[in-house]
Each structure stands twice: as C-alpha cells, then as structure tokens.
Coordinates of C-alpha atoms in Angstrom, one line a residue:
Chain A
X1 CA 30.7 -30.5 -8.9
X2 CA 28.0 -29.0 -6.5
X3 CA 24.3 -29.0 -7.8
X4 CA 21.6 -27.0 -6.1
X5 CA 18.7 -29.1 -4.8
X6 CA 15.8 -28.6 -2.9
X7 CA 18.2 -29.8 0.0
X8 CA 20.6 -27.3 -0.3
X9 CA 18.0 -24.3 -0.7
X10 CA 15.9 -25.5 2.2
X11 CA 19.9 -24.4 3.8
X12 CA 20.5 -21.5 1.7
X13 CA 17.0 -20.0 3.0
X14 CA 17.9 -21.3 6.6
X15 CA 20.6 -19.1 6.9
X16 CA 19.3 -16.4 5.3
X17 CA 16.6 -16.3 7.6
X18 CA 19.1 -16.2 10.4
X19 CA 20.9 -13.5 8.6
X20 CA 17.9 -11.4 8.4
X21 CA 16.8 -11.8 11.8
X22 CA 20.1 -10.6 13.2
X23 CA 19.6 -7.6 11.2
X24 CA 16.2 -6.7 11.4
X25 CA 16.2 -3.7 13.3
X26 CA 19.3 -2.7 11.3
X27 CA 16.6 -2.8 8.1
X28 CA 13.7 -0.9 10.4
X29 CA 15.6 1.7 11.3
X30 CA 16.9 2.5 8.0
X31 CA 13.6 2.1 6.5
X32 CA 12.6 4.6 9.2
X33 CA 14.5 7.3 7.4
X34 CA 12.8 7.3 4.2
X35 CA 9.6 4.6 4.4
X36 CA 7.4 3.5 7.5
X37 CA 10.0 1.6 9.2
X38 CA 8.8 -1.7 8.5
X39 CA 11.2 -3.1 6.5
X40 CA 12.9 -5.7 9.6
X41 CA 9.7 -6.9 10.1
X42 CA 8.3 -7.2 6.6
X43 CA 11.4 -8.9 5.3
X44 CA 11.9 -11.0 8.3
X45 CA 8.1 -12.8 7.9
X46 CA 8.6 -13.0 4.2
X47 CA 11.5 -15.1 4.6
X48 CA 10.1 -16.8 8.0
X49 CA 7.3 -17.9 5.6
X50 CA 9.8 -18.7 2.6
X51 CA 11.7 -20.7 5.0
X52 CA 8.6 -23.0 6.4
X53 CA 8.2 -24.3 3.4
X54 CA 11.4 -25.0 2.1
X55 CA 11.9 -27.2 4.6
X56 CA 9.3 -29.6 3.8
X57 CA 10.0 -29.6 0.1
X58 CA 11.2 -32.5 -1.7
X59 CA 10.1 -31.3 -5.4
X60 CA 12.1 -28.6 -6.2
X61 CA 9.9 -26.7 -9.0
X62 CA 6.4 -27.3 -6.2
X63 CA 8.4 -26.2 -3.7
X64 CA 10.0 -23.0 -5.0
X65 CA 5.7 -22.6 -6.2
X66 CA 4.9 -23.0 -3.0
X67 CA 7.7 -20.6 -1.2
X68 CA 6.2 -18.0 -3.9
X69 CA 2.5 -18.2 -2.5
X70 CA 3.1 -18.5 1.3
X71 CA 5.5 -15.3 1.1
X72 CA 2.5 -13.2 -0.8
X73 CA 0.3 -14.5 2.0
X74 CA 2.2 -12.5 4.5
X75 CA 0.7 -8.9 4.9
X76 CA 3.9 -6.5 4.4
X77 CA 3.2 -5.0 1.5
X78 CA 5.8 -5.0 -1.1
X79 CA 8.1 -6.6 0.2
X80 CA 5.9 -10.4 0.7
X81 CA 4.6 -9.4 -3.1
X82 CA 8.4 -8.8 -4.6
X83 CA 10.2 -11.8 -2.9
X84 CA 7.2 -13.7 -3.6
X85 CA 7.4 -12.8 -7.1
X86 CA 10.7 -13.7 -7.0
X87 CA 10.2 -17.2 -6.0
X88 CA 7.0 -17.8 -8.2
X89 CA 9.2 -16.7 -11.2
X90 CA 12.2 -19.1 -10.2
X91 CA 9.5 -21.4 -9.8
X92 CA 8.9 -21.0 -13.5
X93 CA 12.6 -21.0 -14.8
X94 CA 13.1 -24.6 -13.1
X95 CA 12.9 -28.4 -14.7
X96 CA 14.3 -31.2 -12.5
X97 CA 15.1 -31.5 -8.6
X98 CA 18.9 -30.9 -9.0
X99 CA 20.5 -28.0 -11.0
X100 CA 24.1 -27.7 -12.5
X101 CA 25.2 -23.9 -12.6
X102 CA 23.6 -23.0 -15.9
X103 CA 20.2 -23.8 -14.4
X104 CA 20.9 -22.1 -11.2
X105 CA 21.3 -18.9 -12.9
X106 CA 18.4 -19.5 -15.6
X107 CA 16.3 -20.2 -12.4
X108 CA 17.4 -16.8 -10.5
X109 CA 17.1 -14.7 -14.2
X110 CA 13.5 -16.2 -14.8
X111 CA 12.6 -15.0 -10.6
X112 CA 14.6 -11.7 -11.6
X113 CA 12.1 -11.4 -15.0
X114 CA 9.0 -12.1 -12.8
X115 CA 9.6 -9.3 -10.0
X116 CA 10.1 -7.1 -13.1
X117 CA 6.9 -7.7 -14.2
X118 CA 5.4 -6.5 -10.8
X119 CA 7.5 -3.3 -10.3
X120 CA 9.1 -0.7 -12.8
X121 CA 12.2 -0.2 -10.6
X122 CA 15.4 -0.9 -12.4
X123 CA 19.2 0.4 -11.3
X124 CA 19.2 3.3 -10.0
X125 CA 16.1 4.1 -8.1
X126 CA 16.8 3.2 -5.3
X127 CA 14.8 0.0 -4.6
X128 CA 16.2 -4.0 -3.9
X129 CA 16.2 -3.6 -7.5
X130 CA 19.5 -2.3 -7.0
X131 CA 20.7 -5.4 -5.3
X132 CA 19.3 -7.9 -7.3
X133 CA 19.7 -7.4 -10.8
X134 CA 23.8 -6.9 -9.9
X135 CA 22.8 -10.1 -7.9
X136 CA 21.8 -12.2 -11.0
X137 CA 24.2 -10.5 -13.3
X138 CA 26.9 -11.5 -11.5
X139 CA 25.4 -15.4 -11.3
X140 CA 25.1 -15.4 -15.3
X141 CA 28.5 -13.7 -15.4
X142 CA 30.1 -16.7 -13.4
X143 CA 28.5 -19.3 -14.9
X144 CA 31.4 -21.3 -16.0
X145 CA 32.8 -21.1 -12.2
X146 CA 30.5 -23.4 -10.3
X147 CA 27.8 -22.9 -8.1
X148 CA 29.7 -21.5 -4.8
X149 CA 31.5 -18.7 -6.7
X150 CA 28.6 -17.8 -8.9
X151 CA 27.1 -16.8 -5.2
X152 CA 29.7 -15.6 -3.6
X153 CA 30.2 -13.2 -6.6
X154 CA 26.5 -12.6 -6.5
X155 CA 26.8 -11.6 -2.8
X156 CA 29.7 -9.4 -3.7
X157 CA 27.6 -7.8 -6.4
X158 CA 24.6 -7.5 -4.3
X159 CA 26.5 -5.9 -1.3
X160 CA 28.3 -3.2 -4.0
X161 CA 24.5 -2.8 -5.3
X162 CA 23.2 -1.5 -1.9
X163 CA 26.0 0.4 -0.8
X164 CA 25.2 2.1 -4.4
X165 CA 22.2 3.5 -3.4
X166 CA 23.2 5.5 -0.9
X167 CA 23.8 8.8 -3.7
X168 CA 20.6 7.9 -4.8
X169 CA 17.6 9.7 -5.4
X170 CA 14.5 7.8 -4.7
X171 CA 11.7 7.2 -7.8
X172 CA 9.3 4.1 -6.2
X173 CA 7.8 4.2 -2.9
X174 CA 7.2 6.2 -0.1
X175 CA 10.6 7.5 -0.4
X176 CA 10.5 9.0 -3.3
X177 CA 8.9 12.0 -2.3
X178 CA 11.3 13.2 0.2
X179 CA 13.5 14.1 -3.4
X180 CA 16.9 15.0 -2.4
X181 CA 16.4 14.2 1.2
X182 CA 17.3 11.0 0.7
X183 CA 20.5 11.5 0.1
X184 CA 22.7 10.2 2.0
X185 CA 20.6 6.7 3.3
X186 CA 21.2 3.3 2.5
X187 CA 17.9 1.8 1.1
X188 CA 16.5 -0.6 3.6
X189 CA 15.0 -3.3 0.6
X190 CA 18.6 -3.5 -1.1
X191 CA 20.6 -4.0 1.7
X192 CA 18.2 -7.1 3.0
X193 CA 18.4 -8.5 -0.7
X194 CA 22.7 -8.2 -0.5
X195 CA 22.5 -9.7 3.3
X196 CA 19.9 -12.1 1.5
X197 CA 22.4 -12.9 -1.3
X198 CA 25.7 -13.8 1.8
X199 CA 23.6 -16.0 3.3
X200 CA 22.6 -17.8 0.1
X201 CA 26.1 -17.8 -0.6
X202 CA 27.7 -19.1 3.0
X203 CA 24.2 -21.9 3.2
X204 CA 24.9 -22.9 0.3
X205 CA 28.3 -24.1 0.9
X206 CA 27.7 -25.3 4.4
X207 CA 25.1 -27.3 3.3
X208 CA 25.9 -31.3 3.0
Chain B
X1 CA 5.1 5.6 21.9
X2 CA 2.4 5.4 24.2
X3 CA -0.2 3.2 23.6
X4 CA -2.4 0.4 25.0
X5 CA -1.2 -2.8 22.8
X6 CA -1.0 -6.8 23.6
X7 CA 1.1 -8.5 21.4
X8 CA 2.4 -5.9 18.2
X9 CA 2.0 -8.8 16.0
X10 CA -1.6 -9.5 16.7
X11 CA -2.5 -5.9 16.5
X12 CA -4.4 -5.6 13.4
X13 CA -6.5 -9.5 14.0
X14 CA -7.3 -8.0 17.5
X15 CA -9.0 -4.7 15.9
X16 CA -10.8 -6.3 13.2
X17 CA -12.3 -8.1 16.3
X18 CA -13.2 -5.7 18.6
X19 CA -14.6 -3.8 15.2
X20 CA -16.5 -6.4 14.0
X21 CA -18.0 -7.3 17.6
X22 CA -18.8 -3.7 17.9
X23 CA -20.7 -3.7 14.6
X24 CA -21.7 -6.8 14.3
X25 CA -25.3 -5.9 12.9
X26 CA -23.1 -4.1 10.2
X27 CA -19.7 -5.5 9.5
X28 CA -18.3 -9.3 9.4
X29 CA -14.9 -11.0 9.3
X30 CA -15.6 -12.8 6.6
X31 CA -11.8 -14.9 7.2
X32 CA -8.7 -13.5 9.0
X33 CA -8.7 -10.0 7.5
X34 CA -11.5 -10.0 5.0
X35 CA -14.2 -7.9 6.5
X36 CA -17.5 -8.0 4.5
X37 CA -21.7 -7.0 5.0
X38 CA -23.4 -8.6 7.5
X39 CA -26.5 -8.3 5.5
X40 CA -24.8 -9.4 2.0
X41 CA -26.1 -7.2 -1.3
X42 CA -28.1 -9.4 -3.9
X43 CA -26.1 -10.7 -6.3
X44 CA -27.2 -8.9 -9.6
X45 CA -25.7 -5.7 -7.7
X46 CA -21.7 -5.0 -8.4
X47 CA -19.7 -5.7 -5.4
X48 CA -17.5 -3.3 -4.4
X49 CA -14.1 -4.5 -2.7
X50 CA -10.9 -2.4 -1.5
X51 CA -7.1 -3.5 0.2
X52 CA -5.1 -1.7 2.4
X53 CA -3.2 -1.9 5.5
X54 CA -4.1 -1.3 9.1
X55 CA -3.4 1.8 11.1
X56 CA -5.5 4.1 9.5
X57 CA -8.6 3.3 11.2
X58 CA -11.6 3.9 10.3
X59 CA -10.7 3.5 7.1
X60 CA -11.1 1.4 5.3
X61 CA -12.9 -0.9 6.9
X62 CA -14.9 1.7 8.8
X63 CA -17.2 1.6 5.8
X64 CA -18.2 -1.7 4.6
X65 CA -22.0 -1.9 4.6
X66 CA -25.4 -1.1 2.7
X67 CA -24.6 1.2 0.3
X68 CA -20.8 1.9 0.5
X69 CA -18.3 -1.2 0.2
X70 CA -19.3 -5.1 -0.1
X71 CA -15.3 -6.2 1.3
X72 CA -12.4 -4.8 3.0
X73 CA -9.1 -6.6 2.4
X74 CA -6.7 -5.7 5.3
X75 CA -3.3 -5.9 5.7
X76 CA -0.8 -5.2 8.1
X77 CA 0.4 -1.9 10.1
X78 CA 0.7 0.6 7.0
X79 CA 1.5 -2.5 4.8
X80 CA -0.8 -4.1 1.7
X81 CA -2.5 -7.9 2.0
X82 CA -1.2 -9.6 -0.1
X83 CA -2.7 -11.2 -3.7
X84 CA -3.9 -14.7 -2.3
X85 CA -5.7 -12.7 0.3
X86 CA -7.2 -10.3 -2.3
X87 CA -7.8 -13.1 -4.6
X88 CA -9.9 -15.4 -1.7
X89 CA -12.4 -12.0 -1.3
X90 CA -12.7 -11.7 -4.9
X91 CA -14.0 -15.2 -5.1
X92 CA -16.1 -15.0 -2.0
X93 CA -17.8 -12.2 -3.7
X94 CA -17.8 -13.2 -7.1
X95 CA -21.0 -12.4 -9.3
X96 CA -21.6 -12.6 -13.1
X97 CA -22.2 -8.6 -12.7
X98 CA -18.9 -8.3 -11.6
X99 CA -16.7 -6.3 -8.7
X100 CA -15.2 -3.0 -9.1
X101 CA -11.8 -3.1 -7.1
X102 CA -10.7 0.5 -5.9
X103 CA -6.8 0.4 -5.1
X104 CA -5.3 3.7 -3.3
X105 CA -1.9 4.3 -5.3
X106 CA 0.8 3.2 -2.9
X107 CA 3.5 1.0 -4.3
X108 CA 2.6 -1.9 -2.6
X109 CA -1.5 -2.0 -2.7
X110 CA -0.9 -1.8 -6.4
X111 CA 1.8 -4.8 -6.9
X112 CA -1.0 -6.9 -4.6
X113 CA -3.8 -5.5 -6.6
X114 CA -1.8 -6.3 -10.5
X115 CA -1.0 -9.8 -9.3
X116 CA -3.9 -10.2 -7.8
X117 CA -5.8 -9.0 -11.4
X118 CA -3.8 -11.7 -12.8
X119 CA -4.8 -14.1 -11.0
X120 CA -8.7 -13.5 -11.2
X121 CA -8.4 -13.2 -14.6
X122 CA -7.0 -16.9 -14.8
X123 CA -10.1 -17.7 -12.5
X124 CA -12.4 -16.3 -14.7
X125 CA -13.8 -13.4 -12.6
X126 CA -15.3 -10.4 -13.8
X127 CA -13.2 -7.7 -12.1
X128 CA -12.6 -4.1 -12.7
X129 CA -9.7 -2.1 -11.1
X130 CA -10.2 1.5 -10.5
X131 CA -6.9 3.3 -8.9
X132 CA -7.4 6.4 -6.8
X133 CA -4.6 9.1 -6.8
X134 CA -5.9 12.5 -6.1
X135 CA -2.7 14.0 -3.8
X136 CA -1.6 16.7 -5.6
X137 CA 1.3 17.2 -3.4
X138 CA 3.7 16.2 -6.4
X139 CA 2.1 19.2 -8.1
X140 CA -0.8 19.0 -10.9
X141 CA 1.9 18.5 -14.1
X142 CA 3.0 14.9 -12.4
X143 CA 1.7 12.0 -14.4
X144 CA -0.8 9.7 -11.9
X145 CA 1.2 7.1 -11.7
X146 CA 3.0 9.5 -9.3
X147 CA 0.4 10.5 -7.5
X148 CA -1.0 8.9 -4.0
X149 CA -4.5 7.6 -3.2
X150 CA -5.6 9.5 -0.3
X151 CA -8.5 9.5 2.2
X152 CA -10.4 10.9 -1.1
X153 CA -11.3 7.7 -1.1
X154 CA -14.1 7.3 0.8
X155 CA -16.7 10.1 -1.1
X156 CA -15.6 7.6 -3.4
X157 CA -16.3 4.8 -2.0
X158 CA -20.1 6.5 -1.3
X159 CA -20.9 7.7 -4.4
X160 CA -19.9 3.9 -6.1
X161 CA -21.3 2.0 -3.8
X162 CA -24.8 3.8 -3.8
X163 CA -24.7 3.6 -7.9
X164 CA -24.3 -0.1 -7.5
X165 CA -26.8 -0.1 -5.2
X166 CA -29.1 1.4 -7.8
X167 CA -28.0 -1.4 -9.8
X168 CA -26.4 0.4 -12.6
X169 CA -23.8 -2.2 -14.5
X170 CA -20.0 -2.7 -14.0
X171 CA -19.3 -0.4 -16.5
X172 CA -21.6 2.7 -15.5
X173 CA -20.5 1.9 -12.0
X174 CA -16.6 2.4 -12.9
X175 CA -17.9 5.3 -15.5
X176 CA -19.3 7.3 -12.2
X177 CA -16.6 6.6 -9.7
X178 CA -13.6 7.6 -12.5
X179 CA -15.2 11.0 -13.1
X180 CA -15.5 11.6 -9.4
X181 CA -11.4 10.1 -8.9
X182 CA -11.0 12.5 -11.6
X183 CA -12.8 15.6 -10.2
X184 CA -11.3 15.7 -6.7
X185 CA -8.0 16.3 -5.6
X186 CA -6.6 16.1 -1.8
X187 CA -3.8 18.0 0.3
X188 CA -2.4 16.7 3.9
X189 CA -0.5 18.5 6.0
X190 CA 1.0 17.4 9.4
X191 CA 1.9 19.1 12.3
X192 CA 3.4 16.0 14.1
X193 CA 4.8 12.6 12.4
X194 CA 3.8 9.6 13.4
X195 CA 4.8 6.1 15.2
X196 CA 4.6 2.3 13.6
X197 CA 3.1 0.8 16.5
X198 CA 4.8 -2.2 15.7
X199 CA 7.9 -1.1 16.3
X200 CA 7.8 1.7 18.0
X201 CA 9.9 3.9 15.7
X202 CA 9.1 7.1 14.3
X203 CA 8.4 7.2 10.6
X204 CA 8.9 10.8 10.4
X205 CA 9.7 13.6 12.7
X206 CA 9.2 18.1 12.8
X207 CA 10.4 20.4 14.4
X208 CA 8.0 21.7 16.9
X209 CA 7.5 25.0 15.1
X210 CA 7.4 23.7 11.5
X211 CA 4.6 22.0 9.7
X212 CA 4.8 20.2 6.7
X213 CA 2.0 20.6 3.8
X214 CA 1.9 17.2 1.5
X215 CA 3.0 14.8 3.9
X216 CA 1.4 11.3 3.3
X217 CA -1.1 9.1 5.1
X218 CA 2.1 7.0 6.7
X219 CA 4.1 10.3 7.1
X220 CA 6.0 10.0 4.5
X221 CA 7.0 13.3 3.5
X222 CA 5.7 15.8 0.6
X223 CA 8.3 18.2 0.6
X224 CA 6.2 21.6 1.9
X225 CA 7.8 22.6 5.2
X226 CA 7.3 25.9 6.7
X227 CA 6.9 27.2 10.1
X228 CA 3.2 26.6 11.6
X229 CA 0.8 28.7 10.0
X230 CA -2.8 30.1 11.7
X231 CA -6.0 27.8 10.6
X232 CA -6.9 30.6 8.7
X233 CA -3.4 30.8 6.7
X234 CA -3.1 27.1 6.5
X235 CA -7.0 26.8 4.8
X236 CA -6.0 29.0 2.4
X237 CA -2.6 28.0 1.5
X238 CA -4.2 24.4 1.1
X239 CA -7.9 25.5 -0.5
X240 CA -6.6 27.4 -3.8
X241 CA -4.0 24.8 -4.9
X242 CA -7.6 22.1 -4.6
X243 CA -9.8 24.9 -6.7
X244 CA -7.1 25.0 -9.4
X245 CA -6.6 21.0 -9.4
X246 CA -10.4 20.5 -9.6
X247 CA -10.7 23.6 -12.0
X248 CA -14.2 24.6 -9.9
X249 CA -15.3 27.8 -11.0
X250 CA -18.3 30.1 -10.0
X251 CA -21.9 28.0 -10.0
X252 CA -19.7 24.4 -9.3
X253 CA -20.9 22.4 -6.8
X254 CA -18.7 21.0 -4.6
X255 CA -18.0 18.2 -1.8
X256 CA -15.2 19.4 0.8
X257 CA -14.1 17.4 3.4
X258 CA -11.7 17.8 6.1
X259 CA -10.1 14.8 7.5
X260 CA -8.7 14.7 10.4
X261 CA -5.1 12.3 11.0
X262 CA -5.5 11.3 14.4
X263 CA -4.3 14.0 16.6
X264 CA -5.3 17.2 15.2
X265 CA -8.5 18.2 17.8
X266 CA -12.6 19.2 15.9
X267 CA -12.0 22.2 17.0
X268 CA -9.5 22.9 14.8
X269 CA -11.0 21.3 11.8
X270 CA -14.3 23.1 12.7
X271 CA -12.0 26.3 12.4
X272 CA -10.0 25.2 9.0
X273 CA -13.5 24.2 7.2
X274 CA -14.9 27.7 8.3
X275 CA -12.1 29.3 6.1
X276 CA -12.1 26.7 3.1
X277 CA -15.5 27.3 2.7
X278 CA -15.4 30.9 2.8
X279 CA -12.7 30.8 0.6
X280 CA -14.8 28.5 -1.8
X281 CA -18.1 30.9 -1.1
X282 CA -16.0 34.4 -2.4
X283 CA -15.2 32.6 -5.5
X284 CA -19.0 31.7 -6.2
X285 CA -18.6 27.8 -5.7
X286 CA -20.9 25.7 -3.8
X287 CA -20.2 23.7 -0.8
X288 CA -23.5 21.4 -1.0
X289 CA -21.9 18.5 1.0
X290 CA -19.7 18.9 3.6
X291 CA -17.9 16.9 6.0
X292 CA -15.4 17.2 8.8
X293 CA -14.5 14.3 11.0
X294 CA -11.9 11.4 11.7
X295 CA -12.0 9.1 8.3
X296 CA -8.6 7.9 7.9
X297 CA -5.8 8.6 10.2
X298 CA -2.6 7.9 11.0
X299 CA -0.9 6.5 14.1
X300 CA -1.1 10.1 16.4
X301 CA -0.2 12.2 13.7
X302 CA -1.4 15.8 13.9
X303 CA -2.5 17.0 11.2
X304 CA -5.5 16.7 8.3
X305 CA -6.3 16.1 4.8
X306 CA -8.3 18.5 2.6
X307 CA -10.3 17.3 0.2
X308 CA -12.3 19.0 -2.3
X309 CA -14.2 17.5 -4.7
X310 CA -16.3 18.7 -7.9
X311 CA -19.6 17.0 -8.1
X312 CA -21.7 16.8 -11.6
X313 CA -25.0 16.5 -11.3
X314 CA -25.2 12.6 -10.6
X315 CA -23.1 12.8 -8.2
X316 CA -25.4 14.8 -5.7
X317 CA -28.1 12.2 -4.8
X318 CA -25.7 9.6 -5.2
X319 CA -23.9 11.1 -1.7
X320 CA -27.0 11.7 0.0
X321 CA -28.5 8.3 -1.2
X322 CA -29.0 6.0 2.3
X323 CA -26.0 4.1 3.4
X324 CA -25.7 2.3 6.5
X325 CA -21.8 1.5 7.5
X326 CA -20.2 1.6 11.1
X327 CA -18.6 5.2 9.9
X328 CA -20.7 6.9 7.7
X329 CA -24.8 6.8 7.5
X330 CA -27.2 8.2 5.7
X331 CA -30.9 7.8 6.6

C-alpha cells in the first residue's frame, strides 16, 4: 500500500517541474494565441518556487502552507495566485505527514475548493479549470484503487480536460474577448495543469 | 523584437531602479517592487495604493507622489504581484484612517487583490477596494465584471489622491473616486500589436492595413477590426460610443484624454484630440481638462486609448489641485 508523504511530493513536484520546463515554450506560444504569451514562464516559476520548498519539507501540512505562499510570491499573475491557491487549500484538507488514498483525494478536493474560491471558472470556459476539476474527479472516483492509479487516472482525466478546450469559447481572461476566435486553440493554463497531473502521476511512482 | 534588455528576467527590478534613481526626490523602492513617496503623507490622510504589472510604463508607478498615489505594487511583464506582495505594502502603509486599494479589472490583479483583501482583513487593516472597469469595448449592456480597467485610471488616481490629500475620510474618498470610475468610460484601438519582452513573442498581430478598435492594454483583442481609418474618422468612430457611455449632454463638463500606447507618434494624438473635441464642442459639452500624452503603454504597440470622462462639480478642483509625481504635476 503506497502512502503519499512529504517525501514522495517533494518527487511528485520534482518531476513536474522538469515536465514543465521541457514544455515551456510549448505553453508560451500557445498562450501567445489568445493571452500575453506568458504562460511557459509564469507556470514554470510558480512550480520552480513550489518545488524549493518541497524539498526542504519534513511536515507535510507546513510544507504544502508553505509551497502555497512562496508560489503567490512569484509575480505572474494568475497563474502564481491559482496554483498557490491550490496548495494553500490542500494545505487545509491535510492532517498527519503520510496519507492513505482517501486523504490524498480529500487533500486535492479541499486545494480544488480553494482555487474555486479565487476564480469563477468552472468546465467549460476555457481555463485550467478544465483540467483540474476532471483532475480531482477522477482521484475521488478511484479512490478504492490506490494512490498510483488514482493519478494516473487523474492524468488521463486532466489530459482529456485540455484537449477539451480546444472547441471552447473563452469566458475569463484576456482571451475571452477574442469570442469565437478562439476556436480552435488549446488553452495554455489546462494543458500545463494535465502535463502537471503526468508528472505527479510518473514522480509519484518513481519515488522510493 | 528590438530592444535594449540585460537579462529578461531582471527587467522589471532594473526599471524600478533606474526610475527610482531618476526620481529619487519623488519616488522610492520601498522593497523589491513596492515603490512608495519619498516624502511620506501624514498619517491621518488615507493612503492610496494600486498593483499591476510591468510593461506599461509610466504607469503605474509613474505616479506615486504628493497628491496622486501613496504605493505602487509591481509585478512582472503584463503579469499581477502577487497577495504577500500586496499584503507587505498594505502593512507598510497601514493607518487607523485607512487605504483605498484601486485594482484595474484584469483577471489576475483581481485574484491578487481578493486574496490579498483576505488577508488584511485577518490582519486587521482598514482597507477599501475600489475596481476600475471603464472599457466599453464589450459594449455598454455588459455587466462590469466584464469589463477591463484601463489607463482611465490615472484621472482617477488624481482626483482620489488630491481628496485624500484634503483629508476627506475613507469613505468620502472611495465616495469621489466611484462616481468618477462611474462617469468615465475608455476605448483603445491599435494599429500594431505588441511584443512580451520576455519572450520575445508577439501577443497579437494586424494586418498592415487593418486596425483594430477595443484591443486591450496587453493586446489582447476587442473584436473591432476594420481597415485603417483617417484621425479624423477614427476620433469620431471612438468619441460618440464615450458621449453615449458617459451620457454627457450639452452644459457637461468633461475631462478627455488621449493616451498614447507606445508607438503611436504626438502628432497624431495632437490630430485625434483636435477632432474629439470638436466633436464634443458641436454637441455643447465642455472639454475643461484635457490631456494628451504617453500614460500607460504597451510594449511598441501603435495605437491609443480615449478616454472621456464626466466631471461633477467636485471633481474640477480636485484635477487641478497640486500634485507632484514623476509623470504628472500640478503647480
């Protein structure tokens, strides 16, 4: 039985790091079509700053706190605000320093709930949003499965998610006044969250 | 892109330094990215404090001083601070009169501003938020929520700051500056998009012949394209939509301002005012205050923003009450 632990996170954001490096340019240029461009760079020092502090964590409710805070200190705009949100909220869904599955996914849903509370996006418009509530649907959905397949099917979901928005019209943003121009484009924010979700999903087993 | 950079990452620490060095009788770096007064304003005066990202120089920073803001928060290229940030100015300038927080509506200067309201409220602080969305781009039917915070910010930003400078309270001082937010209303249009000079990419691009009428302060795009238009035709075009949003009507006085984006030349603005106002003038409204310069651009984009705003009868002296800032002055 695997349990998640501030061990295995410290890998699962490791990775995801990596991922999102890799890609970044892939995220700026598709940003480019209907935002600033940004997105590479906003997500990549989000995660950079995510990252730093996982890997000096050793309490695993402080640490996701503190993961929260140093991504929101990170001037990119909505992006260090939502995946801080999202880590201040799993913050506050988690008791104890290792998690069977059930807490996993009551930690992601309670991270889920807290970017809610700082955007009105929900499926459909367009947004990560699109990525990550599949993302934590699918972790809920699996719970009786263990850990790795609750994040593999998360990754699964989160990859269907984005490729979703491409028929999308967008309703947050910048993007959403170009209307029906945007038709057509991948949003930049959902595809980071599903290449987010893969790594999460490949650290975690490659941890220990 | 062409431009004269060092490292894209330091970009917007390096500006705030050469900007503050430049100013330094006016404007301080308070810490990394928090520009405030050099002179600070007593303490039973209401601070006034604003966010946003870099790239749109001046603004916003270009007008912290006496008698306009107390604190610029500043982010990155086109991108918000984020809440700690906000938060540490809020508590740097914290007063028992309180602050009044103006946030520009884009998605992400409002998430930093709501979490950062949450978290002053836990502090205790006495904080007012006060967003700005006068771009009537979207048309005048779409609720605000929808509609962005443009550079009518800065008139804004004069007329608040010199009623806190009177010393009015918290209250009167949010009272004035929602009336204004609610009497102006702004149109851009650009001729050229612009770069993110961090990366190098183009956030938007136009044909050479076409120009594009509500496109955004980052070049995001407002759905108007036609081919280029004279200055005459393109005052117009831009003037009567503003008259309707503000409903002015014969005997109003008014504040119109045209702001150029970065690449469109005076000359041309000099020839697009001429027709606004004459525009304004056949219908019997007043321009008493007028303004046409650079206050908040965009990366080389060619283009400008109109802004027309209605002006009660408090709002007069309060824009031509002294102010002292590196970008606008009133003696």
């Amino acid at each position: 039985m695997a349990f998640l632990d501030c061990q295995r996170l410290a890998k699962m954001t490791a990775t995801a790091l990596a991922s999102l490096k890799e890609r970044a340019s892939e995220f700026s240029a598709l940003d480019a079509e209907t935002g600033d461009g940004d997105h590479g760079t906003a997500i990549v020092s989000a995660m950079t700053a995510v990252d730093r502090v996982a890997q000096e964590g050793t309490n695993l409710k402080k640490m996701l706190g503190d993961m929260g805070f140093a991504a929101m200190m990170e001037s990119c705009g909505s992006t260090s605000t939502l995946i801080g949100a999202l880590f201040l909220g799993m913050s506050d869904g988690v008791e104890g320093d290792s998690l069977n599955a059930a807490e996993t996914a009551a930690m992601f849903s309670a991270g889920l709930e807290k970017v809610k509370q700082q955007t009105k996006a929900s499926i459909g418009d367009k947004t990560m949003m699109d990525a990550l509530e599949p993302a934590v649907d699918a972790l809920v959905a699996n719970v009786e499965n263990g850990i790795p397949t609750m994040l593999q099917a998360a990754a699964e979901a989160a990859a269907k998610g984005a490729e979703n928005t491409k028929e999308m019209v967008a309703k947050f943003g910048r993007a959403r006044n170009l209307g029906e121009r945007v038709i057509g484009h991948l949003d930049a924010g959902a595809v980071s969250t599903a290449c987010t979700f893969e790594a999460f999903s490949r650290g975690f087993t490659a941890a220990v | 892109m062409k431009k004269f950079l060092n490292d894209p990452n330091d970009i917007t620490a390096e500006l705030l330094e050469g900007y503050t060095l430049a100013y330094a009788d006016k404007v301080s770096l308070m810490s990394e990215k928090i520009v405030v007064r050099t002179h600070a304003k007593s303490e039973d005066k209401v601070a006034l404090v604003t966010l946003g990202g870099a790239g749109h120089e001046p603004a916003l920073s270009g007008f912290v001083g006496e008698g306009m803001l107390d604190a610029s928060v500043v982010g990155d290229i086109f991108a918000a601070p984020g809440a700690p940030k906000l938060l540490e100015a809020l508590k740097a300038l914290h007063r028992d009169v309180g602050i009044l927080l103006v946030v520009l509506n884009h998605a992400g200067d409002v998430m930093s501003a709501n979490m950062a309201m949450e978290l002053a409220k836990r502090e205790g602080l006495n904080v007012r938020m006060l967003l700005t969305h006068e771009d009537i781009s979207a048309g005048l039917e779409t609720p605000d929520e929808d509609r962005r915070g443009l550079a009518g910010c800065v008139p804004l930003f004069k007329v608040a700051g010199a009623a806190a400078e009177a010393g009015k309270s918290l209250d009167e001082v949010y009272e004035i500056a929602e009336r204004f937010s609610k009497q102006m209303a702004t149109l851009a249009v650009a001729m050229t998009g612009a770069t993110h000079p961090q990366n190098g990419q183009a956030i938007s691009e136009l044909p050479d012949d076409e120009m594009e009428i509500g496109m955004g302060q980052h070049g995001e795009a407002g759905g108007g394209r036609t081919k280029i238009l004279s200055a005459d035709e393109t005052a117009q075009k831009m003037i009567e939509p503003l008259i309707t949003a503000v409903d002015a009507k014969s005997g109003d006085k008014t504040m119109l301002i045209i702001n150029g984006t970065g690449a469109t030349t005076l000359m041309e603005m000099n020839l697009i005012f001429r027709k606004a106002y004459r525009v304004l003038e056949s219908r019997g409204i007043t321009v008493v205050s007028g303004l046409i310069d650079e206050i908040l651009t965009v990366q080389e984009m060619a283009g400008f923003q109109m802004i027309l705003c209605k002006l009660d009868a408090d709002h007069v002296p309060l824009l031509k009450a002294p102010c002292n800032t590196p970008y606008w002055t009133v003696r």
